mmCIF file of C-alpha atoms and ligand atoms in Angstrom:
data_model
loop_
_atom_site.group_PDB
_atom_site.id
_atom_site.type_symbol
_atom_site.label_atom_id
_atom_site.label_comp_id
_atom_site.label_asym_id
_atom_site.label_seq_id
_atom_site.Cartn_x
_atom_site.Cartn_y
_atom_site.Cartn_z
ATOM 1 C CA MET A 1 -87.349 -15.371 20.779
ATOM 2 C CA GLN A 2 -84.422 -13.052 21.550
ATOM 3 C CA GLY A 3 -84.342 -12.404 25.307
ATOM 4 C CA LYS A 4 -87.518 -14.400 26.021
ATOM 5 C CA ILE A 5 -87.521 -16.493 29.196
ATOM 6 C CA ILE A 6 -89.105 -19.878 28.547
ATOM 7 C CA VAL A 7 -89.835 -22.802 30.866
ATOM 8 C CA VAL A 8 -89.956 -26.172 29.097
ATOM 9 C CA THR A 9 -91.333 -29.199 30.953
ATOM 10 C CA GLY A 10 -90.354 -32.692 29.823
ATOM 11 C CA ALA A 11 -87.073 -31.029 28.809
ATOM 12 C CA SER A 12 -85.081 -34.288 28.872
ATOM 13 C CA GLY A 13 -87.484 -36.154 26.568
ATOM 14 C CA ALA A 14 -87.312 -36.589 22.798
ATOM 15 C CA LEU A 15 -89.335 -33.467 21.906
ATOM 16 C CA GLY A 16 -88.313 -31.455 24.972
ATOM 17 C CA LYS A 17 -84.577 -31.641 24.157
ATOM 18 C CA VAL A 18 -85.191 -30.292 20.647
ATOM 19 C CA VAL A 19 -87.458 -27.483 21.876
ATOM 20 C CA VAL A 20 -84.778 -26.443 24.405
ATOM 21 C CA THR A 21 -81.944 -26.378 21.848
ATOM 22 C CA THR A 22 -84.100 -24.635 19.209
ATOM 23 C CA ALA A 23 -85.227 -21.974 21.692
ATOM 24 C CA LEU A 24 -81.610 -21.373 22.801
ATOM 25 C CA ALA A 25 -80.523 -21.096 19.147
ATOM 26 C CA LYS A 26 -83.210 -18.441 18.617
ATOM 27 C CA GLY A 27 -81.827 -16.350 21.504
ATOM 28 C CA ALA A 28 -84.217 -17.391 24.285
ATOM 29 C CA LYS A 29 -83.155 -18.217 27.844
ATOM 30 C CA VAL A 30 -84.500 -21.584 28.921
ATOM 31 C CA ALA A 31 -85.343 -23.380 32.170
ATOM 32 C CA GLY A 32 -85.919 -27.098 31.642
ATOM 33 C CA ILE A 33 -87.892 -29.168 34.152
ATOM 34 C CA ASP A 34 -88.051 -32.967 34.082
ATOM 35 C CA HIS A 35 -88.361 -36.158 36.109
ATOM 36 C CA ALA A 36 -84.973 -37.220 34.816
ATOM 37 C CA ALA A 37 -81.862 -36.128 36.725
ATOM 38 C CA THR A 38 -79.610 -33.572 35.021
ATOM 39 C CA THR A 39 -75.870 -32.902 34.971
ATOM 40 C CA ILE A 40 -76.216 -29.596 33.098
ATOM 41 C CA LYS A 41 -74.701 -26.709 35.073
ATOM 42 C CA PRO A 42 -76.718 -23.457 35.298
ATOM 43 C CA THR A 43 -75.614 -20.541 33.091
ATOM 44 C CA THR A 44 -77.114 -17.141 32.352
ATOM 45 C CA GLU A 45 -78.857 -18.722 29.299
ATOM 46 C CA ARG A 46 -79.952 -22.098 30.664
ATOM 47 C CA ILE A 47 -80.895 -23.921 33.845
ATOM 48 C CA GLU A 48 -82.214 -27.475 34.258
ATOM 49 C CA PHE A 49 -84.254 -28.764 37.197
ATOM 50 C CA GLY A 50 -84.092 -32.573 37.342
ATOM 51 C CA GLY A 51 -85.868 -35.004 39.650
ATOM 52 C CA VAL A 52 -89.076 -32.930 39.647
ATOM 53 C CA ASP A 53 -92.444 -34.722 39.681
ATOM 54 C CA LEU A 54 -94.865 -32.273 38.075
ATOM 55 C CA THR A 55 -97.879 -34.357 39.127
ATOM 56 C CA ASP A 56 -97.113 -32.874 42.576
ATOM 57 C CA ALA A 57 -98.331 -29.242 42.762
ATOM 58 C CA THR A 58 -95.774 -28.295 45.447
ATOM 59 C CA GLU A 59 -92.828 -29.650 43.427
ATOM 60 C CA ALA A 60 -94.106 -27.889 40.296
ATOM 61 C CA LYS A 61 -94.365 -24.529 42.087
ATOM 62 C CA LYS A 62 -90.915 -24.872 43.645
ATOM 63 C CA ALA A 63 -89.248 -25.524 40.271
ATOM 64 C CA ILE A 64 -91.144 -22.794 38.392
ATOM 65 C CA ASP A 65 -90.533 -20.197 41.117
ATOM 66 C CA ALA A 66 -86.829 -21.153 41.069
ATOM 67 C CA ALA A 67 -86.747 -20.721 37.271
ATOM 68 C CA ALA A 68 -88.357 -17.262 37.548
ATOM 69 C CA SER A 69 -85.955 -16.314 40.301
ATOM 70 C CA HIS A 70 -82.909 -17.491 38.261
ATOM 71 C CA PHE A 71 -83.840 -15.342 35.230
ATOM 72 C CA GLY A 72 -85.810 -12.568 36.982
ATOM 73 C CA LYS A 73 -89.051 -13.192 35.010
ATOM 74 C CA LEU A 74 -90.946 -15.668 32.814
ATOM 75 C CA ASP A 75 -92.487 -15.067 29.372
ATOM 76 C CA ALA A 76 -93.616 -18.523 28.286
ATOM 77 C CA LEU A 77 -94.375 -22.000 29.600
ATOM 78 C CA VAL A 78 -94.194 -24.964 27.211
ATOM 79 C CA ASN A 79 -95.867 -28.025 28.733
ATOM 80 C CA ILE A 80 -94.249 -31.053 27.082
ATOM 81 C CA ALA A 81 -94.055 -33.520 30.024
ATOM 82 C CA GLY A 82 -96.423 -36.390 29.384
ATOM 83 C CA GLY A 83 -96.733 -40.078 28.753
ATOM 84 C CA PHE A 84 -98.323 -42.706 26.507
ATOM 85 C CA ALA A 85 -100.049 -46.042 27.067
ATOM 86 C CA PHE A 86 -101.521 -48.491 24.578
ATOM 87 C CA GLU A 87 -103.924 -51.075 25.991
ATOM 88 C CA THR A 88 -107.460 -52.154 25.222
ATOM 89 C CA ILE A 89 -110.206 -51.417 27.707
ATOM 90 C CA ALA A 90 -111.017 -55.110 28.236
ATOM 91 C CA GLU A 91 -107.421 -56.236 28.792
ATOM 92 C CA GLY A 92 -105.971 -53.066 30.313
ATOM 93 C CA ASP A 93 -105.804 -51.838 33.899
ATOM 94 C CA PRO A 94 -108.235 -49.095 35.033
ATOM 95 C CA LYS A 95 -105.286 -47.598 36.971
ATOM 96 C CA THR A 96 -103.739 -46.709 33.601
ATOM 97 C CA TRP A 97 -106.515 -44.126 33.194
ATOM 98 C CA GLN A 98 -105.471 -42.451 36.451
ATOM 99 C CA ARG A 99 -101.787 -42.615 35.461
ATOM 100 C CA MET A 100 -102.441 -41.031 32.039
ATOM 101 C CA TYR A 101 -104.586 -38.305 33.658
ATOM 102 C CA ALA A 102 -101.779 -37.536 36.126
ATOM 103 C CA LEU A 103 -98.972 -37.546 33.519
ATOM 104 C CA ASN A 104 -100.777 -35.562 30.844
ATOM 105 C CA VAL A 105 -103.362 -33.340 32.588
ATOM 106 C CA LEU A 106 -102.039 -32.777 36.127
ATOM 107 C CA THR A 107 -98.475 -32.004 34.980
ATOM 108 C CA ALA A 108 -99.769 -29.266 32.632
ATOM 109 C CA LEU A 109 -102.293 -28.015 35.201
ATOM 110 C CA ASN A 110 -99.738 -27.770 38.032
ATOM 111 C CA ALA A 111 -97.077 -26.127 35.861
ATOM 112 C CA SER A 112 -99.620 -23.648 34.424
ATOM 113 C CA ARG A 113 -101.045 -22.680 37.835
ATOM 114 C CA SER A 114 -97.481 -22.122 39.105
ATOM 115 C CA ALA A 115 -96.386 -20.116 36.053
ATOM 116 C CA ILE A 116 -99.451 -17.844 35.696
ATOM 117 C CA PRO A 117 -98.486 -15.366 38.485
ATOM 118 C CA HIS A 118 -95.132 -14.875 36.701
ATOM 119 C CA LEU A 119 -96.587 -14.824 33.155
ATOM 120 C CA THR A 120 -99.037 -12.047 34.039
ATOM 121 C CA ASN A 121 -95.978 -9.787 34.609
ATOM 122 C CA SER A 122 -94.782 -10.401 31.030
ATOM 123 C CA ALA A 123 -95.865 -8.099 28.198
ATOM 124 C CA ALA A 124 -96.493 -11.266 26.125
ATOM 125 C CA GLY A 125 -97.296 -14.185 28.455
ATOM 126 C CA ARG A 126 -97.667 -17.533 26.663
ATOM 127 C CA ILE A 127 -98.608 -21.111 27.521
ATOM 128 C CA VAL A 128 -98.190 -23.813 24.872
ATOM 129 C CA ASN A 129 -99.502 -27.316 25.629
ATOM 130 C CA VAL A 130 -98.968 -30.577 23.760
ATOM 131 C CA GLY A 131 -102.200 -32.384 22.998
ATOM 132 C CA ALA A 132 -102.551 -35.117 20.392
ATOM 133 C CA MET A 133 -104.297 -35.756 17.070
ATOM 134 C CA GLY A 134 -105.060 -39.176 18.517
ATOM 135 C CA ALA A 135 -107.319 -37.527 21.102
ATOM 136 C CA LEU A 136 -109.708 -36.134 18.468
ATOM 137 C CA GLN A 137 -111.020 -39.642 17.810
ATOM 138 C CA ALA A 138 -109.786 -42.555 19.911
ATOM 139 C CA GLY A 139 -108.756 -45.742 18.138
ATOM 140 C CA ALA A 140 -108.547 -49.225 19.696
ATOM 141 C CA GLY A 141 -106.069 -49.311 22.575
ATOM 142 C CA MET A 142 -106.031 -45.515 22.827
ATOM 143 C CA GLY A 143 -108.824 -44.962 25.380
ATOM 144 C CA ALA A 144 -106.816 -43.903 28.436
ATOM 145 C CA TYR A 145 -104.257 -41.846 26.495
ATOM 146 C CA ALA A 146 -106.810 -40.140 24.228
ATOM 147 C CA THR A 147 -109.058 -39.303 27.184
ATOM 148 C CA SER A 148 -106.153 -37.678 29.022
ATOM 149 C CA LYS A 149 -104.997 -35.678 25.978
ATOM 150 C CA ALA A 150 -108.618 -34.596 25.359
ATOM 151 C CA GLY A 151 -108.328 -33.262 28.933
ATOM 152 C CA VAL A 152 -105.262 -31.261 27.862
ATOM 153 C CA HIS A 153 -107.317 -29.811 24.980
ATOM 154 C CA ARG A 154 -110.097 -28.738 27.349
ATOM 155 C CA LEU A 155 -107.543 -27.356 29.871
ATOM 156 C CA THR A 156 -106.085 -25.271 27.023
ATOM 157 C CA GLU A 157 -109.503 -23.837 26.109
ATOM 158 C CA ALA A 158 -110.475 -23.081 29.716
ATOM 159 C CA LEU A 159 -107.159 -21.348 30.485
ATOM 160 C CA ALA A 160 -107.383 -19.355 27.237
ATOM 161 C CA ALA A 161 -110.865 -18.122 28.188
ATOM 162 C CA GLU A 162 -109.841 -17.308 31.772
ATOM 163 C CA TRP A 163 -106.714 -15.349 30.769
ATOM 164 C CA LYS A 164 -107.941 -13.704 27.546
ATOM 165 C CA GLY A 165 -106.114 -10.423 26.947
ATOM 166 C CA LYS A 166 -103.366 -11.304 29.450
ATOM 167 C CA ILE A 167 -101.838 -14.702 28.530
ATOM 168 C CA THR A 168 -102.358 -16.659 25.297
ATOM 169 C CA VAL A 169 -102.887 -20.402 25.777
ATOM 170 C CA ASN A 170 -102.694 -22.775 22.805
ATOM 171 C CA ALA A 171 -101.960 -26.426 22.097
ATOM 172 C CA VAL A 172 -100.200 -28.254 19.294
ATOM 173 C CA LEU A 173 -101.733 -31.595 18.318
ATOM 174 C CA PRO A 174 -99.009 -33.814 16.848
ATOM 175 C CA SER A 175 -99.727 -37.069 15.062
ATOM 176 C CA THR A 176 -96.751 -39.420 15.417
ATOM 177 C CA ILE A 177 -93.472 -37.661 16.239
ATOM 178 C CA ASP A 178 -90.332 -39.085 14.605
ATOM 179 C CA THR A 179 -88.575 -40.248 17.801
ATOM 180 C CA ALA A 180 -86.231 -43.175 18.455
ATOM 181 C CA ALA A 181 -88.882 -44.765 20.690
ATOM 182 C CA ASN A 182 -91.530 -44.602 17.940
ATOM 183 C CA ARG A 183 -89.089 -45.986 15.329
ATOM 184 C CA ALA A 184 -88.320 -48.911 17.665
ATOM 185 C CA SER A 185 -91.977 -49.703 18.353
ATOM 186 C CA MET A 186 -93.165 -49.247 14.710
ATOM 187 C CA PRO A 187 -90.158 -50.393 12.618
ATOM 188 C CA LYS A 188 -92.204 -50.950 9.430
ATOM 189 C CA ALA A 189 -93.806 -47.465 9.382
ATOM 190 C CA ASP A 190 -92.853 -44.788 6.843
ATOM 191 C CA PHE A 191 -90.849 -42.481 9.147
ATOM 192 C CA ALA A 192 -90.743 -39.753 6.476
ATOM 193 C CA LYS A 193 -94.463 -39.133 7.032
ATOM 194 C CA TRP A 194 -94.067 -38.421 10.737
ATOM 195 C CA VAL A 195 -93.607 -34.931 12.130
ATOM 196 C CA ARG A 196 -89.963 -34.268 12.947
ATOM 197 C CA PRO A 197 -89.278 -32.842 16.441
ATOM 198 C CA GLU A 198 -87.534 -29.886 14.765
ATOM 199 C CA GLU A 199 -90.692 -29.099 12.752
ATOM 200 C CA LEU A 200 -92.869 -29.328 15.855
ATOM 201 C CA ALA A 201 -90.431 -27.156 17.851
ATOM 202 C CA GLU A 202 -90.809 -24.391 15.233
ATOM 203 C CA VAL A 203 -94.620 -24.409 15.622
ATOM 204 C CA ILE A 204 -94.401 -24.470 19.431
ATOM 205 C CA LEU A 205 -91.945 -21.563 19.480
ATOM 206 C CA PHE A 206 -94.084 -19.574 17.013
ATOM 207 C CA LEU A 207 -97.003 -19.920 19.466
ATOM 208 C CA ALA A 208 -94.634 -18.824 22.273
ATOM 209 C CA SER A 209 -93.462 -15.772 20.310
ATOM 210 C CA ASP A 210 -94.698 -12.177 19.985
ATOM 211 C CA ALA A 211 -95.828 -13.037 16.428
ATOM 212 C CA ALA A 212 -98.653 -15.240 17.797
ATOM 213 C CA SER A 213 -100.208 -12.449 19.895
ATOM 214 C CA ALA A 214 -103.638 -12.833 18.220
ATOM 215 C CA VAL A 215 -103.915 -16.622 18.642
ATOM 216 C CA THR A 216 -105.431 -18.087 21.794
ATOM 217 C CA GLY A 217 -107.481 -21.180 22.594
ATOM 218 C CA ALA A 218 -106.278 -22.851 19.375
ATOM 219 C CA LEU A 219 -105.790 -26.610 19.045
ATOM 220 C CA LEU A 220 -103.383 -26.737 16.119
ATOM 221 C CA PRO A 221 -102.887 -30.046 14.278
ATOM 222 C CA VAL A 222 -99.225 -30.670 13.402
ATOM 223 C CA ASN A 223 -99.536 -33.929 11.549
ATOM 224 C CA GLY A 224 -96.439 -33.998 9.373
ATOM 225 C CA ARG A 225 -97.254 -35.839 6.150
ATOM 226 C CA VAL A 226 -99.739 -38.409 7.548
HETATM 227 N N1 NAP B 1 -94.147 -39.239 20.637
HETATM 228 C C1 NAP B 1 -95.271 -39.038 19.945
HETATM 229 O O1 NAP B 1 -95.476 -39.601 18.854
HETATM 230 C C2 NAP B 1 -96.310 -38.089 20.472
HETATM 231 C C3 NAP B 1 -97.486 -37.870 19.740
HETATM 232 C C4 NAP B 1 -98.428 -36.956 20.239
HETATM 233 C C5 NAP B 1 -98.186 -36.288 21.422
HETATM 234 N N2 NAP B 1 -97.033 -36.539 22.110
HETATM 235 C C6 NAP B 1 -96.788 -35.823 23.352
HETATM 236 O O2 NAP B 1 -95.615 -35.042 23.183
HETATM 237 C C7 NAP B 1 -94.952 -34.920 24.430
HETATM 238 C C8 NAP B 1 -93.480 -35.326 24.278
HETATM 239 O O3 NAP B 1 -93.405 -36.639 23.759
HETATM 240 P P1 NAP B 1 -92.017 -37.386 23.718
HETATM 241 O O4 NAP B 1 -92.136 -38.453 22.675
HETATM 242 O O5 NAP B 1 -90.898 -36.389 23.641
HETATM 243 O O6 NAP B 1 -92.033 -38.078 25.154
HETATM 244 P P2 NAP B 1 -90.793 -38.500 26.096
HETATM 245 O O7 NAP B 1 -89.547 -38.690 25.273
HETATM 246 O O8 NAP B 1 -91.290 -39.644 26.915
HETATM 247 O O9 NAP B 1 -90.575 -37.226 27.010
HETATM 248 C C9 NAP B 1 -91.465 -36.884 28.023
HETATM 249 C C10 NAP B 1 -90.645 -36.344 29.181
HETATM 250 O O10 NAP B 1 -91.562 -35.918 30.212
HETATM 251 C C11 NAP B 1 -91.041 -36.369 31.449
HETATM 252 N N3 NAP B 1 -92.087 -36.528 32.437
HETATM 253 C C12 NAP B 1 -93.091 -37.448 32.433
HETATM 254 N N4 NAP B 1 -93.832 -37.341 33.523
HETATM 255 C C13 NAP B 1 -93.288 -36.340 34.269
HETATM 256 C C14 NAP B 1 -93.591 -35.792 35.534
HETATM 257 N N5 NAP B 1 -94.593 -36.263 36.277
HETATM 258 N N6 NAP B 1 -92.825 -34.786 35.996
HETATM 259 C C15 NAP B 1 -91.793 -34.319 35.265
HETATM 260 N N7 NAP B 1 -91.440 -34.817 34.064
HETATM 261 C C16 NAP B 1 -92.181 -35.815 33.565
HETATM 262 C C17 NAP B 1 -90.392 -37.698 31.130
HETATM 263 O O11 NAP B 1 -89.488 -38.075 32.145
HETATM 264 P P3 NAP B 1 -89.374 -39.640 32.595
HETATM 265 O O12 NAP B 1 -89.305 -40.416 31.320
HETATM 266 O O13 NAP B 1 -88.156 -39.657 33.435
HETATM 267 O O14 NAP B 1 -90.652 -39.910 33.349
HETATM 268 C C18 NAP B 1 -89.730 -37.415 29.796
HETATM 269 O O15 NAP B 1 -88.418 -36.897 29.955
HETATM 270 C C19 NAP B 1 -95.731 -35.745 25.436
HETATM 271 O O16 NAP B 1 -96.654 -34.924 26.118
HETATM 272 C C20 NAP B 1 -96.471 -36.719 24.546
HETATM 273 O O17 NAP B 1 -97.646 -37.234 25.120
HETATM 274 C C21 NAP B 1 -96.093 -37.409 21.661
#
């Protein structure tokens, strides 16, 4: 990743933070974008854009253009911003379906559309999305979330086909990530089986690297030991 310029969305979240620190440790320069406010001061290696709503196309473009302008170019976009909801169809709110679509599909769509004009100037343009194993077959309570992540899978395939030979576009499909939030909501689970954020970051950054030049349109399960 030495010298690569990477934009990471959802950079303040559980997975996003680990992807940012792992990419920096591998010699990349990183722009993080998130809803959450940031106190991190810009350096030549890192800049954070807080308070950005990526469901808004104008806000997404402003942040991504500012990232490209800070570093002079972009090589990779890692779309991590997203959200989760668990509710049955009978007892849930139909608005949850719109919210999941906005958080998971529109954020990745807006960031990708904004990044593509910059990524086409890179010798190795990359987009890596985060889908979900849980979107391959929806269980009870997973309808809205799984539908939205299935949308991320289809977005990945369509972008890969449209930019073949210019930008690779792939998605990782985690099962349950070992985060503090998941430990709190599933205290009796065997955490050792879950995929650690550090393990997932390695797969994401492989897909963002020169080494993954021949992989595009892939939906790669990263299911830890489940
Ligand atoms: N955790 C799991 O087990 C699991 C499994 C499969 C897939 N995934 C996917 O992996 C990704 C990361 O998960 P995570 O556990 O790290 O989630 P997380 O801790 O909730 O982090 C997601 C980050 O994205 C930000 N975000 C959400 N909507 C945004 C928007 N409209 N604009 C800008 N930023 C936005 C959030 O900010 P705010 O909180 O301030 O809104 C948060 O900082 C997500 O896409 C998730 O769906 C997670």
